[in-house]
mmCIF file of C-alpha atoms in Angstrom:
data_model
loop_
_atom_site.group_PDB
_atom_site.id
_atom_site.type_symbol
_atom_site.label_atom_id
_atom_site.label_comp_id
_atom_site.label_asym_id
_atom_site.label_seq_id
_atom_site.Cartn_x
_atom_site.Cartn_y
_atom_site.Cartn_z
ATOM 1 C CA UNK A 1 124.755 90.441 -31.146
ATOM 2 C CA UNK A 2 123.589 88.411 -28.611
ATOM 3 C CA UNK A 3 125.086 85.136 -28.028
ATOM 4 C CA UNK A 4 123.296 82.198 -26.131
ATOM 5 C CA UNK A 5 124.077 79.046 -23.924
ATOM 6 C CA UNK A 6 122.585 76.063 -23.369
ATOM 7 C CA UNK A 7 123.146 73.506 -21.300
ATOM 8 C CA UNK A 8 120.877 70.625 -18.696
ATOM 9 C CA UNK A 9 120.381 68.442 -21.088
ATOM 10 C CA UNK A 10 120.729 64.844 -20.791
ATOM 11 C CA UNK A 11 119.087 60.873 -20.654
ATOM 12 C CA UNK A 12 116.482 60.528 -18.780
ATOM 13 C CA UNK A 13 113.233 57.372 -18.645
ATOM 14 C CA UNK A 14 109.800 58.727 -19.412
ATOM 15 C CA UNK A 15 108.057 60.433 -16.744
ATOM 16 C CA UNK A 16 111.442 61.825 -15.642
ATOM 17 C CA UNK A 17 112.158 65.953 -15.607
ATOM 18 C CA UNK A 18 115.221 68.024 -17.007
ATOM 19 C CA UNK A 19 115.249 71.712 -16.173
ATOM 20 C CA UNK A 20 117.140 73.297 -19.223
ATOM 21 C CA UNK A 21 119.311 76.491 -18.939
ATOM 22 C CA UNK A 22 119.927 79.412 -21.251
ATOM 23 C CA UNK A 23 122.438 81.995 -20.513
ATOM 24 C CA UNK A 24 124.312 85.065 -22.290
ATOM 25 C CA UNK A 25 127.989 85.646 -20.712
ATOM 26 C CA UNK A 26 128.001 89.145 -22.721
ATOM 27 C CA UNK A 27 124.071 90.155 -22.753
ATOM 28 C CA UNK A 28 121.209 91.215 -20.198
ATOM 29 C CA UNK A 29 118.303 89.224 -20.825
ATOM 30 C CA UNK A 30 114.564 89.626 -19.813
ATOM 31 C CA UNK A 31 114.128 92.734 -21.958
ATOM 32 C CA UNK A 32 113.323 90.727 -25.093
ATOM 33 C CA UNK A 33 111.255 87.891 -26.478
ATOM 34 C CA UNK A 34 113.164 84.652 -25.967
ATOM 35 C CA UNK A 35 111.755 81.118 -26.889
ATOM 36 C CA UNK A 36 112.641 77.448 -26.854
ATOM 37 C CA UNK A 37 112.945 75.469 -30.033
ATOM 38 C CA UNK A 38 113.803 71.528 -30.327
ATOM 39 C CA UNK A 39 114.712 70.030 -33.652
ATOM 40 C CA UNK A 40 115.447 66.393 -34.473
ATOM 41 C CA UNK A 41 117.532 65.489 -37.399
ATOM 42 C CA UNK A 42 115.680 65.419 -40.620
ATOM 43 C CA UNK A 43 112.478 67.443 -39.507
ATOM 44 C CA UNK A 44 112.307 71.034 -38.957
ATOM 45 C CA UNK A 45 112.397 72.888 -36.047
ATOM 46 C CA UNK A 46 109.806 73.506 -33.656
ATOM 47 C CA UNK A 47 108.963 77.046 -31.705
ATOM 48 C CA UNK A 48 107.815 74.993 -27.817
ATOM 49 C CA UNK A 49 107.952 77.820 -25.533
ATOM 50 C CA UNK A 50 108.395 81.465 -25.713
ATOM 51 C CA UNK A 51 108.291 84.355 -23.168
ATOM 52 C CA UNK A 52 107.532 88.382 -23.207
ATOM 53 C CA UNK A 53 108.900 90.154 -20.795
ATOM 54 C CA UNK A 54 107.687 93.501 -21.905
ATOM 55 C CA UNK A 55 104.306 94.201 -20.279
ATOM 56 C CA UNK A 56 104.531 90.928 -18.285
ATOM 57 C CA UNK A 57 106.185 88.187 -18.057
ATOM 58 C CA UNK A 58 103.720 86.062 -20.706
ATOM 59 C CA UNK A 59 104.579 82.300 -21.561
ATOM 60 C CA UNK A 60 103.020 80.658 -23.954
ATOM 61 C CA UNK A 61 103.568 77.350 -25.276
ATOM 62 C CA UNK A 62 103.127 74.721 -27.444
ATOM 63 C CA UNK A 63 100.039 72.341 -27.402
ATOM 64 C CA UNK A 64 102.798 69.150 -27.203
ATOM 65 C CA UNK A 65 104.553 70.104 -23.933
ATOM 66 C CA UNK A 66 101.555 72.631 -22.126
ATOM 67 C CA UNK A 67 101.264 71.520 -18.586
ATOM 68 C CA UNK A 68 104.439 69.613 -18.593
ATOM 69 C CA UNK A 69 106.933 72.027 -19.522
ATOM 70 C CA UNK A 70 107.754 75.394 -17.338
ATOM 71 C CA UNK A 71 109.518 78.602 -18.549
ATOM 72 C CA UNK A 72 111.113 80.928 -15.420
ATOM 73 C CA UNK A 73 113.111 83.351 -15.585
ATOM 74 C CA UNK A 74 115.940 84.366 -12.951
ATOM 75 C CA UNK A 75 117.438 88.109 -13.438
ATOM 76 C CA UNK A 76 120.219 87.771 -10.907
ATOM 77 C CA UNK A 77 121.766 85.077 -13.010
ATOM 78 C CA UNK A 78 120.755 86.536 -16.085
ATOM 79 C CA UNK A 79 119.508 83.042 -17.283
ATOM 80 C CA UNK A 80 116.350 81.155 -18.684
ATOM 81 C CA UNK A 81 114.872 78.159 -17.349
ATOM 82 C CA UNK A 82 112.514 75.512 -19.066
ATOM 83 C CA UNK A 83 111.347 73.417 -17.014
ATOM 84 C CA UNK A 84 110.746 70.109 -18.266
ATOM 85 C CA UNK A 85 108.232 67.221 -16.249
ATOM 86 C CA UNK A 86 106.701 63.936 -17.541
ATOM 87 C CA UNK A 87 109.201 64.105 -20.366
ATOM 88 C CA UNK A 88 108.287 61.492 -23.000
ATOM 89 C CA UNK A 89 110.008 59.538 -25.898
ATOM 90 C CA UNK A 90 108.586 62.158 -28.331
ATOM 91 C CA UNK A 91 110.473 65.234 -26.395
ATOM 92 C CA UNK A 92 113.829 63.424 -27.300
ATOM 93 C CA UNK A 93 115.237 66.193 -29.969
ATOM 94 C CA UNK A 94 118.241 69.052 -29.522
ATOM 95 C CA UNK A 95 116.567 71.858 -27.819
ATOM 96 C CA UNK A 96 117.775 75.637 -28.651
ATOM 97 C CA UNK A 97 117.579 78.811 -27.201
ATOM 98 C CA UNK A 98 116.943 81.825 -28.998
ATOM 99 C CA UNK A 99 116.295 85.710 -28.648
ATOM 100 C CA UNK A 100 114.549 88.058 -30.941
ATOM 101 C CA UNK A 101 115.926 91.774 -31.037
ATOM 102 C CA UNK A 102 112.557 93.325 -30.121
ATOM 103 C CA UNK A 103 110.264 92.666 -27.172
ATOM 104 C CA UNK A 104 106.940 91.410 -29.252
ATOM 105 C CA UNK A 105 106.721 87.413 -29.744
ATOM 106 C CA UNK A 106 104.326 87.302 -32.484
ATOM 107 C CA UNK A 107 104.402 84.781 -34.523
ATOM 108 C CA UNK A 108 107.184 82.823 -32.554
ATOM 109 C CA UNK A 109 106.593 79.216 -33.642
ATOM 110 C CA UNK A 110 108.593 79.307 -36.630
ATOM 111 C CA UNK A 111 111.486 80.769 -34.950
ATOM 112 C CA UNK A 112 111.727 83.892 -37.210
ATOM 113 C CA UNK A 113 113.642 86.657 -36.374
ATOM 114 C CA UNK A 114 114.912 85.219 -33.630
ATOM 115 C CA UNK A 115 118.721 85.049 -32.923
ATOM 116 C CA UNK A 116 121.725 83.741 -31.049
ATOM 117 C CA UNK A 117 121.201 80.580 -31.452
ATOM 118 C CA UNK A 118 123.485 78.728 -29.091
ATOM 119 C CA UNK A 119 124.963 74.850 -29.724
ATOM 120 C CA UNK A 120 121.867 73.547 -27.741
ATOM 121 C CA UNK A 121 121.502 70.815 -25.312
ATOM 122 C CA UNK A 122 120.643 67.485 -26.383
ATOM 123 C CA UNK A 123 117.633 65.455 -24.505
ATOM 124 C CA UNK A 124 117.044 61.981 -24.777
ATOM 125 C CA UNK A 125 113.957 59.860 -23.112
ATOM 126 C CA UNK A 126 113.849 56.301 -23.249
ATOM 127 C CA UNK A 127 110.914 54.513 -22.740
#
């Protein structure tokens, strides 16, 4: 079972950038859908990013962070990027990595089926 890492987070003002990593000491990655999720305490968690690497790479993301936000993906160090620019107040939350055991990313936003979820990074933006 795969487990994940998180880690970049941190406090930044709005308008600032974080670049957030997601690593697996004990699994290859970039074989199957992986996405981003954030979650604040008290609301449920939001799907923000995911990416196929079967048959691509293909990103998509969600309408709150397109054109700010950045997935990449670096084999050699077997780990995840999200790229985050013109952060706002609204993108402070705990953000989460996960994987899904397959390579398809339907339905993604909801975070089903996906899996090793790490400890995730916290991000804060102040205004």
């Amino acid at each position: 079972q795969v487990r994940l890492v998180e880690s970049g987070g941190g406090s930044v003002q709005a308008g600032g950038s974080l670049k957030l990593s997601c690593t697996a000491p004990t699994y290859t990655l970039g074989r199957n859908c992986m996405g981003w999720f954030r979650q604040i305490p008290g609301k449920e968690r939001e799907g923000i990013a995911v990416i196929r690497f079967a048959g691509g790479p293909e990103t998509d993301y969600d309408d709150s962070v397109k054109g700010r936000f950045t997935l990449s993906f670096d084999n050699a160090k077997n780990t995840l990027y999200l790229q985050m620019d013109n952060l706002k107040p609204d993108d402070s939350a705990m953000y989460y990595c996960a994987a899904r055991p397959s390579v398809l990313c339907g339905a993604w936003r909801f975070g089903t089926d996906f899996d090793g979820w790490g400890q995730g990074t916290q991000v804060t933006v102040s205004s």
